[in-house]
PDB file of C-alpha atoms in Angstrom:
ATOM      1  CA  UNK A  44       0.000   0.000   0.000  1.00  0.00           C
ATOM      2  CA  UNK A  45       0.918   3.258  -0.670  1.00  0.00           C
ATOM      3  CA  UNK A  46       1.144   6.020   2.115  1.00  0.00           C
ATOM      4  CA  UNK A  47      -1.865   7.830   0.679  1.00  0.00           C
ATOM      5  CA  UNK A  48      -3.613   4.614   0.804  1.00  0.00           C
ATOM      6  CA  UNK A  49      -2.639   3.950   4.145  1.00  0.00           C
ATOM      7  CA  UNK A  50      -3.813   7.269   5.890  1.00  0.00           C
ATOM      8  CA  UNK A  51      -7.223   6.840   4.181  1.00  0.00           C
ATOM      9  CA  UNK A  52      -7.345   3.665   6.053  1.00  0.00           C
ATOM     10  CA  UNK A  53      -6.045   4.856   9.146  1.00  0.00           C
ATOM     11  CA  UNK A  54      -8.635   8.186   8.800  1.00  0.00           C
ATOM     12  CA  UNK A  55     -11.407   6.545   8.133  1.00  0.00           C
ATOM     13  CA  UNK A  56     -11.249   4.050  11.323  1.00  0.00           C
ATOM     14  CA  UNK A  57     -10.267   7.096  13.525  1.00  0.00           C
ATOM     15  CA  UNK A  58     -14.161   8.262  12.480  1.00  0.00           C
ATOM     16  CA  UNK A  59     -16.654   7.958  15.493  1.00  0.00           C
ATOM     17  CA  UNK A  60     -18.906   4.955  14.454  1.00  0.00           C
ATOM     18  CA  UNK A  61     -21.722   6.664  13.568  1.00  0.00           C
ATOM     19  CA  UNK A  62     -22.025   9.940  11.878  1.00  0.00           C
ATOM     20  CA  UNK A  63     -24.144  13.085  13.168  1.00  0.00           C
ATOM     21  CA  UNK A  64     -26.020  15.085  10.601  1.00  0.00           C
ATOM     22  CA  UNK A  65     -25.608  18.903  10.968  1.00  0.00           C
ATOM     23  CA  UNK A  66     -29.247  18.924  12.618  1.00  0.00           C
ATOM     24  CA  UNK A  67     -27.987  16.481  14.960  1.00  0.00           C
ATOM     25  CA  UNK A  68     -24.423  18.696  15.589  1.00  0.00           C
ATOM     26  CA  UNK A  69     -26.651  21.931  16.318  1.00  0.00           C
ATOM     27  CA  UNK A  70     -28.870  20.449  18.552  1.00  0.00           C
ATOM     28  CA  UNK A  71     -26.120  18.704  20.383  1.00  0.00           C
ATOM     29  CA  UNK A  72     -24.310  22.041  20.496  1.00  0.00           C
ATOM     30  CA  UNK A  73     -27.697  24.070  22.020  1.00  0.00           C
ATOM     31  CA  UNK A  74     -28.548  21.371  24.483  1.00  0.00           C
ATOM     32  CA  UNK A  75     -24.876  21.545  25.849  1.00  0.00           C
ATOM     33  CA  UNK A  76     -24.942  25.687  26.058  1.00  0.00           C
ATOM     34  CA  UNK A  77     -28.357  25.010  28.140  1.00  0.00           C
ATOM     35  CA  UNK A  78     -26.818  22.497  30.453  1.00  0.00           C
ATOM     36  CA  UNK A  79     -23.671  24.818  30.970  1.00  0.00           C
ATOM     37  CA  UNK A  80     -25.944  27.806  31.668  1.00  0.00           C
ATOM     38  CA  UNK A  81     -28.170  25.116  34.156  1.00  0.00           C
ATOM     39  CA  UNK A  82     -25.508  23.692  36.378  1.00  0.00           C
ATOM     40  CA  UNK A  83     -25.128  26.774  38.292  1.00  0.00           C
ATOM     41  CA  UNK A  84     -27.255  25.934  40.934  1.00  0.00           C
ATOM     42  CA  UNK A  85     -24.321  23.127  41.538  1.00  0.00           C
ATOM     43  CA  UNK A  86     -21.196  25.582  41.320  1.00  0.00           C
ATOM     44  CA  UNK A  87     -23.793  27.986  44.262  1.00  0.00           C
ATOM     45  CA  UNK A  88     -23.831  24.716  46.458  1.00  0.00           C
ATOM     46  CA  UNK A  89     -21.063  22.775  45.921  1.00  0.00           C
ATOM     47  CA  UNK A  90     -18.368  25.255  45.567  1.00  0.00           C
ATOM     48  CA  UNK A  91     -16.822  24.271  42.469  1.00  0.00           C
ATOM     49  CA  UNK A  92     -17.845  24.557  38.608  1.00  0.00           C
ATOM     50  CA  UNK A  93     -18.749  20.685  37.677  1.00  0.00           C
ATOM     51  CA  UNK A  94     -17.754  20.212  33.800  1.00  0.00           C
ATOM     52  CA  UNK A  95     -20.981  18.587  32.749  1.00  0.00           C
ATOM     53  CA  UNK A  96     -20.888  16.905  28.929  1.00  0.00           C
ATOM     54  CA  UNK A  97     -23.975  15.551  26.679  1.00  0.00           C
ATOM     55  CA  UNK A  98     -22.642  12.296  24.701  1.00  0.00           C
ATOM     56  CA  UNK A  99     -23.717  12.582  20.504  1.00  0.00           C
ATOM     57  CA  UNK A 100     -25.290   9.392  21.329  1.00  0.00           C
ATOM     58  CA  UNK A 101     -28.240  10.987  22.743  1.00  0.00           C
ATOM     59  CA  UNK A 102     -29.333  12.993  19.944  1.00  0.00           C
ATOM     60  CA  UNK A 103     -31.267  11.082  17.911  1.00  0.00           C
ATOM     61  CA  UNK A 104     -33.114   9.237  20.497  1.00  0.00           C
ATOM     62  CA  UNK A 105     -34.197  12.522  22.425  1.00  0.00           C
ATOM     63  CA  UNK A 106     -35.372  14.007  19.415  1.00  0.00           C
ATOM     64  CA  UNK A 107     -37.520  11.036  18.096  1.00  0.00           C
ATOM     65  CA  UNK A 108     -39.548  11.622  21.547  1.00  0.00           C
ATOM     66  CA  UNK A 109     -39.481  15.452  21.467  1.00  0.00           C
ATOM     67  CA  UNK A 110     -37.088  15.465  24.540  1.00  0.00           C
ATOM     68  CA  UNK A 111     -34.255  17.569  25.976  1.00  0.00           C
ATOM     69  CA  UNK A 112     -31.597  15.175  26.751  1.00  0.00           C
ATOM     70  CA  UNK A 113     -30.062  18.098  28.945  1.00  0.00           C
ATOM     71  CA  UNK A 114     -32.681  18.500  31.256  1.00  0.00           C
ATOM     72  CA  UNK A 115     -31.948  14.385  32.375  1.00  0.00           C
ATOM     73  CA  UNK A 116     -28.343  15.582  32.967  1.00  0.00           C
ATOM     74  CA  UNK A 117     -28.949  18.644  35.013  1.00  0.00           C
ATOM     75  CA  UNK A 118     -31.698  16.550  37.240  1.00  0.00           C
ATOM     76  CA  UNK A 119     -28.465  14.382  37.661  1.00  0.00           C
ATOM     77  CA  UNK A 120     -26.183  18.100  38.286  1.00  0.00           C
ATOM     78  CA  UNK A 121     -29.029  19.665  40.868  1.00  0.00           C
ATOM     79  CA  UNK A 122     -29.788  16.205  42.573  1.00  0.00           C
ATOM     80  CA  UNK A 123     -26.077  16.813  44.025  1.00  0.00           C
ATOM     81  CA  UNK A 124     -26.387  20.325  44.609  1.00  0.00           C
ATOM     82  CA  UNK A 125     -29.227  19.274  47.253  1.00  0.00           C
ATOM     83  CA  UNK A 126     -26.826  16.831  48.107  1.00  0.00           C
ATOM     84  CA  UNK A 127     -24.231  19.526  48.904  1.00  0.00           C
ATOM     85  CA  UNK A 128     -26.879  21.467  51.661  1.00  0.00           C
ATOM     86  CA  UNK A 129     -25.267  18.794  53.728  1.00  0.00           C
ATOM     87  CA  UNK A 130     -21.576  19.695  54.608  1.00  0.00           C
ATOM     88  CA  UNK A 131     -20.718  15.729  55.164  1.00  0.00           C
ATOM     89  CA  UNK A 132     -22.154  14.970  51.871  1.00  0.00           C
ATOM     90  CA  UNK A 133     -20.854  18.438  50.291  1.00  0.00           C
ATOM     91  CA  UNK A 134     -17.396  17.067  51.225  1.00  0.00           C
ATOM     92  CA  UNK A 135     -17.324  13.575  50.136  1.00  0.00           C
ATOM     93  CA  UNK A 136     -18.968  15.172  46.444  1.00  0.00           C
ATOM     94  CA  UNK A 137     -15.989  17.775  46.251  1.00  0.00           C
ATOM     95  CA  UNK A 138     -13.367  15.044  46.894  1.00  0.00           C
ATOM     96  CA  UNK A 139     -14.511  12.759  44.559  1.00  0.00           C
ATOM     97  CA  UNK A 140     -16.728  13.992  41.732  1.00  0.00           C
ATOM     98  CA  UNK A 141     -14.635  16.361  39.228  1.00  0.00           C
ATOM     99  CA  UNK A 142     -17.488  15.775  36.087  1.00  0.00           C
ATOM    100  CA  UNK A 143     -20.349  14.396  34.913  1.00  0.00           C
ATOM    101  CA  UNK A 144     -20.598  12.833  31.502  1.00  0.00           C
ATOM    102  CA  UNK A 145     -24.384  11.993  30.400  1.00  0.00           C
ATOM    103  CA  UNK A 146     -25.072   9.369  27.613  1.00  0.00           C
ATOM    104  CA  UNK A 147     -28.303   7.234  26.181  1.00  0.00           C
ATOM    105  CA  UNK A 148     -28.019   3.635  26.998  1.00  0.00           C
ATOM    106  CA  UNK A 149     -31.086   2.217  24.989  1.00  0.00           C
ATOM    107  CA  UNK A 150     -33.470   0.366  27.420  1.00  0.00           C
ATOM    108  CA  UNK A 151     -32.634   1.463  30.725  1.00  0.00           C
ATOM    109  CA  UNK A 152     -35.589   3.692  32.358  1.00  0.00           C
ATOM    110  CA  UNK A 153     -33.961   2.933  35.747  1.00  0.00           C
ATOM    111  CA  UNK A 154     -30.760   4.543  34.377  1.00  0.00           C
ATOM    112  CA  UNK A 155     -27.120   3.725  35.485  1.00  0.00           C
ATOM    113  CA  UNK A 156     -24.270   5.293  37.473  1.00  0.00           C
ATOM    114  CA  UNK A 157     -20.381   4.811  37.409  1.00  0.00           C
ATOM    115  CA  UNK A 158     -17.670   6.882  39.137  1.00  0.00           C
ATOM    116  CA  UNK A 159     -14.055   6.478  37.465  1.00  0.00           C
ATOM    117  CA  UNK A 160     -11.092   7.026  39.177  1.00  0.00           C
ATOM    118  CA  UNK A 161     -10.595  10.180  37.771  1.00  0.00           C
ATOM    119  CA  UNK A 162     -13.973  11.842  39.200  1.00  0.00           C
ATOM    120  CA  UNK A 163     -16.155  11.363  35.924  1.00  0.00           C
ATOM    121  CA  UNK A 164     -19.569  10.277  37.064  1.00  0.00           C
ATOM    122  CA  UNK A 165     -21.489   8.906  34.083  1.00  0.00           C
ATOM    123  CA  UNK A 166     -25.112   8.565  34.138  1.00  0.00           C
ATOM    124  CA  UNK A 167     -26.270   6.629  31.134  1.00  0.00           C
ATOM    125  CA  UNK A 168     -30.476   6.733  30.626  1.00  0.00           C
ATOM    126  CA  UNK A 169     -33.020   6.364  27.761  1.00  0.00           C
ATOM    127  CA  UNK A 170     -35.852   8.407  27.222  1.00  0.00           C
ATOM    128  CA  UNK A 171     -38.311   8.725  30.109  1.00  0.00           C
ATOM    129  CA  UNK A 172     -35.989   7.938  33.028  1.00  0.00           C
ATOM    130  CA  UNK A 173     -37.989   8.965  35.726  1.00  0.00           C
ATOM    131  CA  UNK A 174     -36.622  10.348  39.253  1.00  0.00           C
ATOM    132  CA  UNK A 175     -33.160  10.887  38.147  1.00  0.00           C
ATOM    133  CA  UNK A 176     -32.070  13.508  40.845  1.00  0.00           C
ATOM    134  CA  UNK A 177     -33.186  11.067  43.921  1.00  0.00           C
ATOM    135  CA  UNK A 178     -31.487   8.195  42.003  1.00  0.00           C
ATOM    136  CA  UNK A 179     -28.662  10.531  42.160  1.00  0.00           C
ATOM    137  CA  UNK A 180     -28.320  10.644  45.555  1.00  0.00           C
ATOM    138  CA  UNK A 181     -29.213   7.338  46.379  1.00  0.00           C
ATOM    139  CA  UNK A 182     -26.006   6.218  44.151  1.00  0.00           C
ATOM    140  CA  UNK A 183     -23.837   8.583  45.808  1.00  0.00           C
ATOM    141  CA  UNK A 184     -24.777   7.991  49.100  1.00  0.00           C
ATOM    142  CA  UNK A 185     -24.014   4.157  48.992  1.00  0.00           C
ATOM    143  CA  UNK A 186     -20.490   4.843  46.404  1.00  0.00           C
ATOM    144  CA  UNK A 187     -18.859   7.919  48.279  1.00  0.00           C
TER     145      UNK A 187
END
C-alpha cells in the first residue's frame, strides 16, 4: 500500500462509528450551552464549577420523543447540589466527583451510574428515566 492509501485507512477508522447530521451537531451544540448555563445551581452549592458533557449518542433518540436530553443531565447536576446542603455529603462530592458525563443507553428507564477514578460520574439513561435527581443521591450515598 501506498502512504496515501494507508492514511485513508487509518482516517477513516479514527471516524466515530456513527455519523451526526448537521441537525444532529446543532442540537447537540444548544442542548450543551443550556446544560452549561443550568448547572449553576451546583457551582452555588457545591463550591466548584462541575464540567458537565452531553454524549452525541443521545441525539437522535431525544429528538424522536421530542425530549431535551439536557434537562436528564442537570436533574443528575441539581440532585447533588441538594446533596451539597449537607456539609458531610458536600465534602465527600468535592473530593470525589470532578465531572459528569451523560449518555443514552437504549433500554434502561432505571438509568445507570459509574464513578471512574478520575472523578467522571457517568449517568447513562433512555428516554423517560424517571426520578433521576433522587437516584442521584441514592447512588452517591451508597459509592462515596
Amino acid at each position: 500500500m501506498n502512504r496515501i492509501t494507508v492514511l485513508a485507512v487509518l482516517s477513516i477508522a479514527a471516524l466515530p462509528a456513527f455519523a451526526q447530521s448537521l441537525g444532529e451537531q446543532k442540537q447537540l451544540l444548544q442542548w450543551q450551552g443550556w446544560l452549561d448555563a443550568k448547572v449553576s445551581l451546583f457551582q452555588e452549592k457545591c463550591g466548584y464549577a462541575l464540567g458537565a458533557k452531553l454524549d452525541p449518542n443521545l441525539v437522535a433518540p431525544f429528538v424522536a420523543q421530542k425530549q431535551v436530553a439536557s434537562n436528564y443531565c442537570q436533574a443528575v447536576a441539581d440532585g447533588m447540589a441538594h446533596m451539597c446542603d449537607d456539609p458531610t455529603s458536600k465534602a465527600a462530592i468535592a473530593a470525589r466527583v470532578k465531572a459528569l458525563r451523560c449518555s443514552h443507553k437504549p433500554g434502561d428507564r432505571n438509568g445507570s451510574f459509574s464513578l471512574a477514578a478520575d472523578g467522571t460520574l457517568t449517568f447513562a439513561f433512555d428516554v423517560d428515566t424517571p426520578n433521576i435527581s433522587d437516584k442521584t443521591k441514592a447512588y452517591l450515598e451508597k459509592t462515596l
